[in-house]
Short mmCIF file of C-alpha atoms in Angstrom, two decimals:
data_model
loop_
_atom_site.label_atom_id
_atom_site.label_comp_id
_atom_site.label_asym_id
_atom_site.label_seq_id
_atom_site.Cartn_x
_atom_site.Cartn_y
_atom_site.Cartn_z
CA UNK G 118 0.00 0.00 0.00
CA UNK G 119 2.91 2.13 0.72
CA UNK G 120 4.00 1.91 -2.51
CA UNK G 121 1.18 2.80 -4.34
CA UNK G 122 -0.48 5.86 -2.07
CA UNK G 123 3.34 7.28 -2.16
CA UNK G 124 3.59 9.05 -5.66
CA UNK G 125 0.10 10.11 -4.90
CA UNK G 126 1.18 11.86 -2.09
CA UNK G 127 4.47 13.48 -3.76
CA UNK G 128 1.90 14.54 -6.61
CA UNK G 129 -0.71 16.27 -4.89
CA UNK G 130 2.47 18.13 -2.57
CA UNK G 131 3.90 19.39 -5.68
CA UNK G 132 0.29 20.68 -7.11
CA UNK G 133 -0.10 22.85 -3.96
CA UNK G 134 3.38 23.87 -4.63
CA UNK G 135 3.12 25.37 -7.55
CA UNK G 136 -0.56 26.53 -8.49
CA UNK G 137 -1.76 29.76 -6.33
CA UNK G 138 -3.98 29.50 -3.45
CA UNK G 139 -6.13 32.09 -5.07
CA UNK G 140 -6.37 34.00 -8.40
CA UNK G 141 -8.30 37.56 -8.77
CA UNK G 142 -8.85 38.54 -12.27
CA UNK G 143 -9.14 41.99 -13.88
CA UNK G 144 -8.72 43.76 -10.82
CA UNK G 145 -8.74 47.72 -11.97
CA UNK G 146 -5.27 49.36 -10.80
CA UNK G 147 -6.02 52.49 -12.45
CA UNK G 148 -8.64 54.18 -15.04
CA UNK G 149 -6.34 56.77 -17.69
CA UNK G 150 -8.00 58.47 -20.50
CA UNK G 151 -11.57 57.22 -19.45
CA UNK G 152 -10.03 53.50 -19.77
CA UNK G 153 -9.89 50.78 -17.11
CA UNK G 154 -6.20 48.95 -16.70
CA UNK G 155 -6.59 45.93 -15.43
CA UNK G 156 -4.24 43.02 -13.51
CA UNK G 157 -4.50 39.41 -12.60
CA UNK G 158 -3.12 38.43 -9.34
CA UNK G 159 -1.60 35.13 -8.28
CA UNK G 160 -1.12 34.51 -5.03
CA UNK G 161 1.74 32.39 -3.78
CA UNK G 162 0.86 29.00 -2.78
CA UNK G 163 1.53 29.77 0.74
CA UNK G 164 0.78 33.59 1.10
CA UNK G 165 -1.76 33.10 3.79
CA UNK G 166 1.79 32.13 5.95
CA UNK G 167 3.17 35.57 5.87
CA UNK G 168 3.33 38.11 3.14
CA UNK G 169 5.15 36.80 -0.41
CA UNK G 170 7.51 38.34 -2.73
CA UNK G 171 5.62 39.30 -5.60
CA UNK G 172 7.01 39.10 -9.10
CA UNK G 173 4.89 42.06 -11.70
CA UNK G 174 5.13 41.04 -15.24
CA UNK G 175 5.36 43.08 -18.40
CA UNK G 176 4.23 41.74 -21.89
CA UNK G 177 6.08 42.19 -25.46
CA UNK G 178 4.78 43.90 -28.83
CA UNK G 179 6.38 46.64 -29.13
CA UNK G 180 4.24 48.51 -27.03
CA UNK G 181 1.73 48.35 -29.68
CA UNK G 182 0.07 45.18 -29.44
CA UNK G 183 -0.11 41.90 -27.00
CA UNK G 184 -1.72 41.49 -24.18
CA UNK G 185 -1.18 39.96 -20.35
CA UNK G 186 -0.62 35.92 -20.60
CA UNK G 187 -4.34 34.49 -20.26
CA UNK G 188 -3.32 31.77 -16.92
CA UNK G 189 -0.81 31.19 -15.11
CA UNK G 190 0.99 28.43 -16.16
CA UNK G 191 3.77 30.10 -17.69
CA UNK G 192 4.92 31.34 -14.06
CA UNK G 193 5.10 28.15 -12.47
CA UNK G 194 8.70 28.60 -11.89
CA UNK G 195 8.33 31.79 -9.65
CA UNK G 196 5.09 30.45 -7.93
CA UNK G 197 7.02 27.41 -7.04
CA UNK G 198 9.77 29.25 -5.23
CA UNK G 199 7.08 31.43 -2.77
CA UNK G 200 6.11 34.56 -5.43
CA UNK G 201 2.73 35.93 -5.90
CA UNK G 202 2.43 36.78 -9.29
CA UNK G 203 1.21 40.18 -10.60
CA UNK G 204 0.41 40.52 -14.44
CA UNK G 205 -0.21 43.81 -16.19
CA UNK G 206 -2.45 45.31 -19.27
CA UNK G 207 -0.76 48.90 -19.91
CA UNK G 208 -1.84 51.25 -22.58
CA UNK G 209 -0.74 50.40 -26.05
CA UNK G 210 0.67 52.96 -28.69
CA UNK G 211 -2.20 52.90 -30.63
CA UNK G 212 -4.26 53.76 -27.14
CA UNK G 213 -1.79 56.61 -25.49
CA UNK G 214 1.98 57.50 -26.94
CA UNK G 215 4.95 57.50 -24.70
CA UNK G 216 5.09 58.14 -21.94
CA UNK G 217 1.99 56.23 -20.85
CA UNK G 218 3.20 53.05 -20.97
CA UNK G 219 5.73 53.58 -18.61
CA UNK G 220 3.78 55.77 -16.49
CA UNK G 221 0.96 52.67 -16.30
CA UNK G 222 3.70 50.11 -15.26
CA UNK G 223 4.55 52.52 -12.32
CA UNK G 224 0.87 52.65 -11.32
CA UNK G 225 1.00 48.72 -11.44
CA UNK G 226 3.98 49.14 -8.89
CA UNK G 227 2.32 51.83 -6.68
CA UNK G 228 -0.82 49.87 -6.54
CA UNK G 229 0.94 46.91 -5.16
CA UNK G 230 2.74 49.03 -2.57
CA UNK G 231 -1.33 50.43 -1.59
CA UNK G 232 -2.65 46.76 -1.56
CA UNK G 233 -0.09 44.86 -0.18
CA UNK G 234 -2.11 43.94 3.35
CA UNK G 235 -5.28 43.29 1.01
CA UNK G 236 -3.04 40.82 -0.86
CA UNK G 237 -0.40 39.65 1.22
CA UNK G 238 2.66 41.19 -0.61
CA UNK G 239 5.87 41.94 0.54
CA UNK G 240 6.77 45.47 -1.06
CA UNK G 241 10.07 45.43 0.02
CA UNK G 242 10.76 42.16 -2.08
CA UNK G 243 8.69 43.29 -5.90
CA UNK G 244 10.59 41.46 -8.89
CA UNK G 245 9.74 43.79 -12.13
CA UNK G 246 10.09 40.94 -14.93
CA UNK G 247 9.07 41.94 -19.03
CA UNK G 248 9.73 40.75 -21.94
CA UNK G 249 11.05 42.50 -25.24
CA UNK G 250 9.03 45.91 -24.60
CA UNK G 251 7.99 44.60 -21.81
CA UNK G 252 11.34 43.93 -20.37
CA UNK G 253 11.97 47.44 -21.49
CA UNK G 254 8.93 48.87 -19.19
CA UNK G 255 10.37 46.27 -16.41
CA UNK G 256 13.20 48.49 -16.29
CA UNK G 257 11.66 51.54 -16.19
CA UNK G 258 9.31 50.55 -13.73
CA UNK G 259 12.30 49.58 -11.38
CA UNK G 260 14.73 52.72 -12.43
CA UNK G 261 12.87 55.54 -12.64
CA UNK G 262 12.19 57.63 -9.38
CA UNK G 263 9.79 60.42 -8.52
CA UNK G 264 12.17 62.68 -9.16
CA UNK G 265 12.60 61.73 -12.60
CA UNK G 266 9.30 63.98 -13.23
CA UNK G 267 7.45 60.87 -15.60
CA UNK G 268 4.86 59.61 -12.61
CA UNK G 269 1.32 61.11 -12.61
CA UNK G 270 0.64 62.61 -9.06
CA UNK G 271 -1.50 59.51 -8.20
CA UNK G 272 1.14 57.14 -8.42
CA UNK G 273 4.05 59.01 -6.61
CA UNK G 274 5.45 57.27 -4.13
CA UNK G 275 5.61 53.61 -5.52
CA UNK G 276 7.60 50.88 -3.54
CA UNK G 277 11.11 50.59 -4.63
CA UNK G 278 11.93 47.43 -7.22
CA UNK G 279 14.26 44.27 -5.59
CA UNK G 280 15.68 43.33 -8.59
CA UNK G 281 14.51 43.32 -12.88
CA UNK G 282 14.51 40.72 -14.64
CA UNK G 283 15.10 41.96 -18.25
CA UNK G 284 14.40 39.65 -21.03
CA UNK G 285 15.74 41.07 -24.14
CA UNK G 286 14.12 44.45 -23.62
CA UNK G 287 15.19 48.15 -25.80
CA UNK G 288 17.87 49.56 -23.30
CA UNK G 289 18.79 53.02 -25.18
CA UNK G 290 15.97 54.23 -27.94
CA UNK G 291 18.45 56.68 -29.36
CA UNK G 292 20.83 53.86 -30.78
CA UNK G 293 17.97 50.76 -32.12
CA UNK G 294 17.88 51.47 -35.53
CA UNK G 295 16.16 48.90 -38.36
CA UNK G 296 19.27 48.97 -41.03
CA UNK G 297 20.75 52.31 -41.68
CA UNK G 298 17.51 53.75 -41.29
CA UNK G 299 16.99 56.36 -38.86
CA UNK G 300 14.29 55.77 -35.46
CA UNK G 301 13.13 52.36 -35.07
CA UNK G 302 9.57 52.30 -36.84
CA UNK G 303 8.74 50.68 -33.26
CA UNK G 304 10.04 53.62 -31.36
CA UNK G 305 8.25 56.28 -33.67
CA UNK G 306 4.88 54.24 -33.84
CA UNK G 307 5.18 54.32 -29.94
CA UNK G 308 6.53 58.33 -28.95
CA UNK G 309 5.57 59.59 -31.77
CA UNK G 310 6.84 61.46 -35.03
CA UNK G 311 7.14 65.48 -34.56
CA UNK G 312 10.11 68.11 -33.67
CA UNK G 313 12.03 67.14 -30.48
CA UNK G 314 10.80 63.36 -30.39
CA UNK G 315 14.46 62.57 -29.74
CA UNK G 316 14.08 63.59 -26.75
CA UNK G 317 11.37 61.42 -25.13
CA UNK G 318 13.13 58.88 -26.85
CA UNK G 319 16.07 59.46 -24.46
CA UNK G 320 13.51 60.04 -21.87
CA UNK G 321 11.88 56.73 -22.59
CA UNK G 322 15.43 54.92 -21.93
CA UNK G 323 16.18 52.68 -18.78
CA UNK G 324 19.99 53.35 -19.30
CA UNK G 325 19.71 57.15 -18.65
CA UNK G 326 18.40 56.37 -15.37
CA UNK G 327 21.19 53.55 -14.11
CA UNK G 328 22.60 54.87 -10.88
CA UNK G 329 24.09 53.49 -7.71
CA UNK G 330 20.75 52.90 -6.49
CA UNK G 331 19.47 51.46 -9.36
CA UNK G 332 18.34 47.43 -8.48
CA UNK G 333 20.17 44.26 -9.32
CA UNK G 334 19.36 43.72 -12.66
CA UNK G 335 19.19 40.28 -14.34
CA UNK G 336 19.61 39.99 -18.28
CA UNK G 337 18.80 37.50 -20.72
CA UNK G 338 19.22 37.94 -24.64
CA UNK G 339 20.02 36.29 -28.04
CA UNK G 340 23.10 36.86 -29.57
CA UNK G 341 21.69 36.33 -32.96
CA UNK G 342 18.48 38.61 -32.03
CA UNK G 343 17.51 40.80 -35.34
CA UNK G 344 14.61 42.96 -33.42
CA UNK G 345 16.14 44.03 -30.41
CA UNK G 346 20.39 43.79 -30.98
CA UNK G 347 22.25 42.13 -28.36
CA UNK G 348 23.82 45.57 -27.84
CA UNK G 349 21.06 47.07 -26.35
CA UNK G 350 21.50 44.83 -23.73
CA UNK G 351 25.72 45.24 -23.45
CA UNK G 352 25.32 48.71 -23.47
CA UNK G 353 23.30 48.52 -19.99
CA UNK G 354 25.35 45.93 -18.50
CA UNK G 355 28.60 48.13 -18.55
CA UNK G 356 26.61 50.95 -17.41
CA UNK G 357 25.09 48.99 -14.50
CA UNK G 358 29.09 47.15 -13.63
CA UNK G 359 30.16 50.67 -13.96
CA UNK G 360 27.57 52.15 -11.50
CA UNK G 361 28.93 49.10 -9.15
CA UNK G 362 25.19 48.23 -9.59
CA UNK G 363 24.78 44.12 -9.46
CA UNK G 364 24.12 42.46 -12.41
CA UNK G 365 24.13 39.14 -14.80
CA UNK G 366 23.86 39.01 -18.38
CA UNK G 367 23.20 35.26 -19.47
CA UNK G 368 23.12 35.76 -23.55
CA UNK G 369 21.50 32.58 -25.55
CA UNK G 370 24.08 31.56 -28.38
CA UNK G 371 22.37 31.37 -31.15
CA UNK G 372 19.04 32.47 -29.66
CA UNK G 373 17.07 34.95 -31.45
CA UNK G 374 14.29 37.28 -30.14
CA UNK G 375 12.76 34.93 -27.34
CA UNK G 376 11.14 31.60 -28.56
CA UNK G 377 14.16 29.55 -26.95
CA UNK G 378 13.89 26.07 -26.95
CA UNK G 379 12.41 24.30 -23.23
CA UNK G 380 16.22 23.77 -22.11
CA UNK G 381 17.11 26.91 -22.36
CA UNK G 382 14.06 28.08 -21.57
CA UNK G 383 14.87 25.96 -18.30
CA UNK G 384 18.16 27.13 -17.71
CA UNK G 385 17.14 31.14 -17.95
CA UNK G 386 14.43 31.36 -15.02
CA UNK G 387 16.67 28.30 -12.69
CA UNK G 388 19.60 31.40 -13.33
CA UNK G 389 16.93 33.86 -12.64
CA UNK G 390 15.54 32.53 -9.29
CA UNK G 391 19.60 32.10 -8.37
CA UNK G 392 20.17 36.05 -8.80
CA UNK G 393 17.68 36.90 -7.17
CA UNK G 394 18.24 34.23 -4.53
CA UNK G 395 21.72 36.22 -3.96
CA UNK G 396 20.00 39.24 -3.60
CA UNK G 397 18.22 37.92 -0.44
CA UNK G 398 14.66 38.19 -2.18
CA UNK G 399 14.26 34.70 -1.39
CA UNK G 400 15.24 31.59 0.32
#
């Protein structure tokens, strides 16, 4: 008998492990421009225990299109090791231009901070995680400041990021170019074409921001990536080991803009969950 009820056991232990004890979907976090933003919350298996670290996630399509992941099964990783899991919807280009985006992600940050007895999350331990763009608004979520004059009033005052987890996100708008062409048609579609756009282009870059306060930064990018160049994500790297700012930079040989294969895929968030791990953020 021991035998057979054993694997049961070890099954329905790893189930609680890694699914959330309870899920709250499109929860408004802020209204903008007569629209709604909404989140989905998942809460750490054990959150009723004592407040989790909470990991806020950031979608990809070039801040013009995509939308937050539809479950949670692609977090299973982060659940697993004690996060609740946050994901956001943030106005699109085609909604608001720069810098709303950004300005939405630190609303999404904020809000935690003003819900985190409601929910159970630690704000002293928030992992901002995004991919592509969204890796890009991860960043800016987790560098920007008040005093960097882009949060509305409502939103001043957000908790300050653990650690970003940046998966092959724009770094520096100035320098992503398609070809010898001049602004990325992603950047333009996104801030906008008209006299002085440069300039909330630079505004609109996480590397203008990177400072000795600026969090512990994990990286993760293609070498062979043809939308976002590998060099966004150098350039940030030697400005964060420069700023004495900790960081890791785990580039995919061969690997291309996302879409890595399950090993790697495996590899990237076991590295990820050991940075942050050496941060402290968890056990």
């Amino acid at each position: 008998m021991a035998f057979a009820t054993a694997p049961e056991r070890t099954l329905a232990e790893t189930r609680q492990s890694t699914e959330p004890s309870q899920i709250y979907e499109d929860v408004v976090y802020r209204s903008a421009d007569g629209v709604d933003l909404h989140l989905n919350v998942y809460l750490a298996p054990r959150s009723s225990e004592q407040p989790a670290p909470v990991v806020v996630y950031f979608h990809g399509g070039g801040w013009a299109r995509g939308q937050r992941p539809e479950s949670w099964g692609g977090f299973r990783t982060f659940l697993s090791a004690g996060f609740s899991v946050v994901t956001v919807q943030y106005r699109l280009s085609g909604q608001a231009p720069a810098p709303a985006a950004v300005q939405d992600a630190r609303c999404a940050i904020h809000w935690i901070g003003q819900q985190a007895e409601e929910y159970a999350f630690d704000p002293e331990r928030i992992v901002a995680y995004g991919t592509s763009a969204g890796g890009h608004l991860a960043l800016m979520a987790g560098y920007l400041s008040d005093d960097d004059g882009v949060d509305v009033e409502e939103c001043r005052g957000a908790p300050e990021i653990a650690a970003v987890l940046d998966f092959y996100g724009p770094t520096e708008l100035t320098r992503i170019k398609r070809g010898n062409a001049g602004r990325h048609p992603s950047v333009v579609r996104w801030v906008g074409d008209y006299p002085g756009a440069e300039a909330m282009d630079a505004a609109m870059s996480p590397a203008r921001y990177v400072g000795g306060d600026t969090p512990p930064t994990f990286v993760v990018h293609g070498d062979q990536d043809e939308v976002v160049p590998l060099s966004q994500s150098s350039l940030l790297v030697k400005q964060l080991q420069q700023a004495g700012v900790a960081v890791e930079l785990f580039t995919v040989p061969g690997g291309g803009h996302g879409k890595f294969d399950a090993a790697t895929k495996s590899e990237i968030f076991a590295r990820a969950l050991r940075f942050v791990r050496s941060r402290g953020i968890i056990e």
